[in-house]
Tab-separated table of C-alpha atoms and ligand atoms in Angstrom:
chain	number	residue	atom	x	y	z
A	16	MET	CA	108.735	93.350	75.477
A	17	ASN	CA	108.394	90.508	77.964
A	18	ARG	CA	107.648	91.484	81.542
A	19	THR	CA	110.117	90.287	84.130
A	20	ILE	CA	108.949	88.235	87.085
A	21	GLU	CA	108.660	90.164	90.339
A	22	LYS	CA	108.064	87.124	92.515
A	23	VAL	CA	106.648	83.632	92.634
A	24	PHE	CA	104.791	82.564	95.752
A	25	LYS	CA	102.349	80.032	97.160
A	26	GLY	CA	99.115	80.813	98.950
A	27	ALA	CA	98.613	80.973	102.702
A	28	PRO	CA	97.754	77.809	104.662
A	29	GLU	CA	94.169	76.786	103.921
A	30	HIS	CA	91.231	78.090	105.905
A	31	TRP	CA	87.543	77.232	105.736
A	32	VAL	CA	84.934	79.485	104.186
A	33	GLY	CA	81.802	78.158	105.868
A	34	ASP	CA	82.118	74.366	105.750
A	35	GLY	CA	82.276	74.030	101.969
A	36	PHE	CA	85.383	75.727	100.710
A	37	HIS	CA	88.835	74.926	102.029
A	38	VAL	CA	90.758	77.763	100.452
A	39	SER	CA	94.228	79.159	100.296
A	40	ASN	CA	94.389	82.941	100.162
A	41	TYR	CA	96.905	84.572	97.808
A	42	PHE	CA	96.005	88.196	98.438
A	43	PRO	CA	95.431	90.572	100.118
A	44	GLY	CA	96.357	88.395	103.112
A	45	ALA	CA	98.859	89.706	105.570
A	46	THR	CA	101.073	91.210	102.915
A	47	ASP	CA	99.240	94.492	102.264
A	48	PHE	CA	99.167	93.274	98.718
A	49	GLU	CA	95.767	94.490	97.569
A	50	LYS	CA	97.075	97.530	95.701
A	51	ARG	CA	99.692	95.504	93.852
A	52	MET	CA	97.010	93.451	92.095
A	53	SER	CA	94.347	96.179	91.835
A	54	PRO	CA	91.638	96.026	90.453
A	55	PHE	CA	91.736	92.441	91.793
A	56	PHE	CA	91.392	92.702	95.555
A	57	LEU	CA	91.295	89.119	96.809
A	58	LEU	CA	91.987	85.634	95.533
A	59	ASP	CA	90.953	82.460	97.375
A	60	TYR	CA	91.789	79.114	95.824
A	61	GLN	CA	90.241	75.741	96.619
A	62	LYS	CA	92.700	73.244	95.212
A	63	PRO	CA	91.189	69.926	94.007
A	64	GLU	CA	89.898	68.223	97.128
A	65	GLU	CA	87.566	65.270	97.636
A	66	TYR	CA	84.364	65.910	99.612
A	67	ALA	CA	82.430	62.947	101.017
A	68	PRO	CA	78.767	62.577	100.064
A	69	THR	CA	76.357	64.473	102.300
A	70	THR	CA	72.689	65.355	102.422
A	71	ARG	CA	73.213	68.567	104.382
A	72	LYS	CA	73.903	71.961	102.868
A	73	ARG	CA	77.618	72.503	102.670
A	74	GLY	CA	79.016	75.948	102.072
A	75	VAL	CA	78.354	79.411	103.389
A	76	GLY	CA	74.955	80.831	104.325
A	77	ALA	CA	73.563	84.312	103.757
A	78	HIS	CA	76.186	87.049	104.040
A	79	PRO	CA	76.567	90.561	102.640
A	80	HIS	CA	78.922	92.212	100.165
A	81	ARG	CA	79.251	95.865	99.101
A	82	GLY	CA	81.603	97.864	96.915
A	83	PHE	CA	83.034	95.200	94.619
A	84	GLU	CA	82.325	92.120	92.509
A	85	THR	CA	82.812	88.444	93.339
A	86	VAL	CA	83.940	86.206	90.504
A	87	THR	CA	83.637	82.465	91.092
A	88	ILE	CA	85.229	80.033	88.654
A	89	ALA	CA	84.337	76.338	88.997
A	90	TYR	CA	86.907	73.895	87.630
A	91	GLN	CA	85.463	70.755	89.227
A	92	GLY	CA	82.359	70.436	91.344
A	93	SER	CA	79.299	72.683	91.183
A	94	VAL	CA	78.380	75.669	93.327
A	95	ALA	CA	74.803	76.840	93.832
A	96	HIS	CA	74.064	80.400	94.844
A	97	ARG	CA	71.107	82.597	95.606
A	98	ASP	CA	71.031	86.308	96.317
A	99	SER	CA	68.725	88.947	97.763
A	100	ALA	CA	68.350	90.599	94.336
A	101	GLY	CA	66.380	87.493	93.317
A	102	ASN	CA	69.095	85.753	91.315
A	103	ALA	CA	69.907	82.079	91.689
A	104	GLY	CA	71.865	79.576	89.686
A	105	VAL	CA	74.479	76.880	89.554
A	106	ILE	CA	78.110	77.319	88.530
A	107	ARG	CA	79.176	74.089	86.831
A	108	PRO	CA	82.674	72.939	85.819
A	109	GLY	CA	84.179	75.416	83.364
A	110	GLU	CA	81.649	78.098	84.244
A	111	VAL	CA	81.923	81.446	85.956
A	112	GLN	CA	79.658	83.551	88.098
A	113	TRP	CA	80.414	87.266	87.931
A	114	MET	CA	78.369	88.919	90.670
A	115	THR	CA	78.334	92.660	91.102
A	116	ALA	CA	77.548	93.322	94.757
A	117	GLY	CA	77.681	97.079	94.121
A	118	GLY	CA	75.518	98.926	96.665
A	119	GLY	CA	74.817	95.736	98.578
A	120	VAL	CA	73.608	92.230	98.277
A	121	LEU	CA	73.125	89.216	100.518
A	122	HIS	CA	73.947	85.858	99.024
A	123	ASN	CA	74.731	82.271	99.881
A	124	GLU	CA	77.135	79.810	98.269
A	125	PHE	CA	76.640	76.067	98.698
A	126	HIS	CA	77.802	72.888	97.038
A	127	GLU	CA	75.060	72.143	94.506
A	128	GLU	CA	72.666	69.533	95.909
A	129	THR	CA	73.260	66.690	93.412
A	130	PHE	CA	77.014	67.173	93.633
A	131	ALA	CA	76.893	67.266	97.443
A	132	LYS	CA	74.831	64.050	97.595
A	133	ALA	CA	77.205	62.198	95.273
A	134	GLY	CA	80.372	63.713	96.741
A	135	GLY	CA	83.410	64.402	94.603
A	136	ILE	CA	86.207	66.785	93.890
A	137	MET	CA	85.680	70.508	94.373
A	138	HIS	CA	88.166	72.746	92.573
A	139	MET	CA	87.350	76.439	92.369
A	140	ILE	CA	88.569	80.000	92.667
A	141	GLN	CA	86.945	83.118	93.997
A	142	ILE	CA	88.305	86.513	93.048
A	143	TRP	CA	87.058	89.851	94.329
A	144	VAL	CA	87.273	92.606	91.744
A	145	ASN	CA	87.171	96.084	93.206
A	146	LEU	CA	84.837	98.762	91.872
A	147	PRO	CA	85.895	102.365	91.327
A	148	ARG	CA	84.296	105.042	93.536
A	149	ARG	CA	81.800	106.037	90.837
A	150	ASP	CA	80.390	102.492	90.679
A	151	LYS	CA	80.673	101.283	94.284
A	152	LEU	CA	76.953	101.693	94.892
A	153	THR	CA	75.779	100.523	91.489
A	154	ALA	CA	72.723	98.257	91.432
A	155	PRO	CA	73.593	94.620	92.170
A	156	LYS	CA	73.642	92.330	89.176
A	157	TYR	CA	74.718	88.891	88.203
A	158	GLN	CA	76.315	87.472	85.079
A	159	GLY	CA	76.143	83.705	84.769
A	160	LEU	CA	78.863	82.868	82.256
A	161	THR	CA	78.033	79.391	81.046
A	162	ASN	CA	80.222	77.175	78.893
A	163	GLN	CA	78.082	78.268	75.920
A	164	VAL	CA	79.152	81.908	76.214
A	165	ILE	CA	82.780	81.614	77.344
A	166	VAL	CA	84.863	82.239	74.236
A	167	GLU	CA	87.359	79.487	73.419
A	168	THR	CA	90.286	79.992	71.076
A	169	PRO	CA	92.805	77.285	70.217
A	170	ALA	CA	96.336	77.888	71.432
A	171	GLU	CA	99.013	78.012	68.741
A	172	GLY	CA	99.255	74.657	66.961
A	173	GLY	CA	95.996	73.473	68.546
A	174	LYS	CA	97.778	72.452	71.751
A	175	GLY	CA	95.059	73.533	74.102
A	176	LEU	CA	92.599	76.331	74.613
A	177	VAL	CA	92.495	79.900	75.773
A	178	ARG	CA	89.088	80.473	77.348
A	179	VAL	CA	88.323	84.173	77.475
A	180	ILE	CA	86.225	85.074	80.524
A	181	ALA	CA	86.826	88.840	80.450
A	182	GLY	CA	88.837	91.206	78.310
A	183	ALA	CA	90.323	89.774	75.151
A	184	PHE	CA	92.719	87.280	73.634
A	185	GLU	CA	93.819	87.987	70.049
A	186	ASP	CA	90.621	89.136	68.324
A	187	LYS	CA	88.259	87.360	70.714
A	188	LYS	CA	86.409	89.255	73.447
A	189	GLY	CA	85.196	87.579	76.612
A	190	PRO	CA	81.546	87.699	77.687
A	191	ALA	CA	81.986	89.386	81.094
A	192	SER	CA	81.065	93.015	81.327
A	193	THR	CA	83.533	94.785	83.639
A	194	PHE	CA	83.526	98.259	85.206
A	195	THR	CA	87.244	98.811	84.647
A	196	PRO	CA	89.424	97.195	81.974
A	197	ALA	CA	90.655	93.710	82.841
A	198	HIS	CA	91.636	90.452	81.193
A	199	MET	CA	90.742	87.134	82.787
A	200	LEU	CA	91.831	84.095	80.789
A	201	ASP	CA	91.411	80.424	81.657
A	202	LEU	CA	94.344	78.635	79.996
A	203	ARG	CA	94.008	74.887	79.335
A	204	LEU	CA	97.266	73.850	77.741
A	205	ARG	CA	98.893	70.687	76.499
A	206	PRO	CA	102.658	70.108	76.640
A	207	GLY	CA	104.498	72.449	74.301
A	208	ALA	CA	101.600	74.894	73.913
A	209	LYS	CA	102.711	78.500	73.625
A	210	VAL	CA	100.500	81.525	74.084
A	211	ARG	CA	101.423	85.175	73.759
A	212	LEU	CA	99.411	87.429	76.028
A	213	PRO	CA	99.834	91.107	75.238
A	214	THR	CA	98.700	93.457	77.997
A	215	PRO	CA	99.264	97.168	78.680
A	216	LYS	CA	102.367	97.878	80.734
A	217	ASP	CA	100.495	99.590	83.573
A	218	TYR	CA	98.050	96.682	84.099
A	219	ASN	CA	98.771	94.664	87.224
A	220	THR	CA	99.373	91.143	85.957
A	221	ALA	CA	99.802	87.634	87.321
A	222	LEU	CA	99.477	83.980	86.413
A	223	LEU	CA	98.230	81.361	88.878
A	224	VAL	CA	99.149	77.799	87.964
A	225	LEU	CA	96.413	75.349	88.984
A	226	GLN	CA	97.642	72.175	87.384
A	227	GLY	CA	100.788	71.007	85.651
A	228	LYS	CA	103.829	73.101	84.962
A	229	VAL	CA	104.130	76.345	83.046
A	230	LYS	CA	107.013	78.565	81.999
A	231	ALA	CA	106.342	82.295	81.898
A	232	ASN	CA	108.644	84.476	79.850
A	233	GLY	CA	111.256	81.748	79.710
A	234	ALA	CA	111.769	81.560	83.484
A	235	LYS	CA	111.976	78.381	85.545
A	236	ALA	CA	108.663	76.499	85.318
A	237	ALA	CA	106.028	77.341	87.904
A	238	THR	CA	104.029	74.432	89.300
A	239	ALA	CA	100.508	73.916	90.647
A	240	GLY	CA	99.700	76.390	93.410
A	241	GLU	CA	102.360	78.909	92.418
A	242	PHE	CA	101.370	82.508	91.742
A	243	VAL	CA	103.635	84.350	89.326
A	244	LEU	CA	103.504	88.133	89.748
A	245	PHE	CA	104.951	90.214	86.916
A	246	LYS	CA	106.628	93.590	87.107
A	247	ASN	CA	104.923	96.410	85.246
A	248	ASP	CA	107.874	96.696	82.923
A	249	GLY	CA	106.729	95.171	79.652
A	250	ASP	CA	103.711	94.711	77.455
A	251	GLU	CA	103.455	90.955	77.113
A	252	VAL	CA	103.581	87.622	78.870
A	253	ASN	CA	104.597	84.505	76.980
A	254	VAL	CA	103.401	81.261	78.472
A	255	GLU	CA	104.687	77.826	77.557
A	256	ALA	CA	103.192	74.654	79.003
A	257	VAL	CA	105.639	71.946	80.060
A	258	ASP	CA	102.945	69.448	81.134
A	259	ASP	CA	99.178	69.292	80.737
A	260	SER	CA	98.387	72.512	82.544
A	261	ILE	CA	95.657	74.801	83.748
A	262	ALA	CA	96.505	78.410	84.600
A	263	LEU	CA	94.586	81.602	85.228
A	264	PHE	CA	95.856	84.833	83.714
A	265	LEU	CA	94.796	88.042	85.447
A	266	SER	CA	95.661	91.501	84.174
A	267	GLY	CA	93.856	94.745	84.919
A	268	ALA	CA	94.090	98.505	85.014
A	269	PRO	CA	94.739	99.567	88.612
A	270	ILE	CA	92.102	101.602	90.440
A	271	GLU	CA	94.090	104.495	91.893
A	272	GLU	CA	91.855	105.377	94.839
A	273	PRO	CA	92.033	105.032	98.613
A	274	LEU	CA	90.812	101.638	99.757
A	275	VAL	CA	89.355	100.608	103.103
A	276	HIS	CA	88.434	96.981	103.670
A	277	TYR	CA	86.406	95.485	106.487
A	278	GLY	CA	85.169	91.895	106.182
A	279	PRO	CA	82.768	91.694	103.225
A	280	PHE	CA	82.933	95.418	102.414
A	281	VAL	CA	85.513	97.164	100.208
A	282	MET	CA	85.054	100.928	100.144
A	283	ASN	CA	87.035	104.167	99.779
A	284	SER	CA	86.760	105.488	103.369
A	285	VAL	CA	86.119	104.482	106.970
A	286	ASP	CA	82.869	106.491	106.919
A	287	GLU	CA	81.649	104.408	103.991
A	288	ILE	CA	82.536	101.208	105.851
A	289	ASN	CA	80.566	102.389	108.885
A	290	GLU	CA	77.642	103.233	106.630
A	291	ALA	CA	77.818	99.741	105.085
A	292	ILE	CA	77.700	98.147	108.557
A	293	GLU	CA	74.724	100.345	109.553
A	294	ASP	CA	72.877	99.608	106.326
A	295	PHE	CA	73.480	95.888	106.737
A	296	ASN	CA	72.328	95.938	110.364
A	297	SER	CA	69.191	97.875	109.475
A	298	GLY	CA	68.197	95.401	106.774
A	299	LYS	CA	68.942	97.587	103.743
A	300	PHE	CA	70.727	94.731	101.952
A	301	GLY	CA	67.412	92.938	101.583
A	302	ASP	CA	66.276	89.595	102.828
A	303	LEU	CA	67.616	86.116	102.185
A	304	LYS	CA	66.782	82.862	103.916
A	305	ASP	CA	69.215	79.995	103.441
B	417	LIG	MN1	80.194	85.723	99.183
């Protein structure tokens, strides 16, 4: 049965993350929304925006995270990162970085040097995926999901692609390893493309339209920048592209645990937040120079 739409909304007015990412936040924001999209805790979206050429580092310098994962999807432009666990890499258009901060990591996120020098359009998303209590302090790790490993399946009639980042579409499984069950699908659709996305009824589910115009479950078309949140009242979402479209489908099993958030830390209790602050201040997250 098709899910009904709970609401359609746009992100908050843009704010800067460092000097490299001019993002609109969709949740948690001021709406106390984090539980409604659990296990996804935060979504920041940099809509396509032109950056002038520069020779300086543009982005955000060393900062900590604990208790969750950061997932960065590059649509246009390239993001370079380095972390205190010794990982470094570049996220290029179409690629995804799935970083498990777990017990604690310091990292930085900059426009990749060649891209920054040439200038160009940056278009990206960052999603924070919460970790359940049992995995909050897991060892940090990093999955660089290149275009070679992201699984692409043609949409019905060959009118576009479903790119499976995590979870599954039809019989294809995505490359990301997740701690709790979740689907993350990058939909690249041509006009008239139809895709049926089955998902368990209790999974929190939404579709963010990044480009073009998309109908979900027969409703009025949603346009670029609109976030379509579904009620947990059905077991599928049917998407139909009206124009050339890009959309991100998110669906995951909720983590039913208390949640306390402070800046870059997402934990289960205030005590754990205080411990994270102490550990960060005493250097336990390691060392990272920008
Ligand atoms: Mn970060």
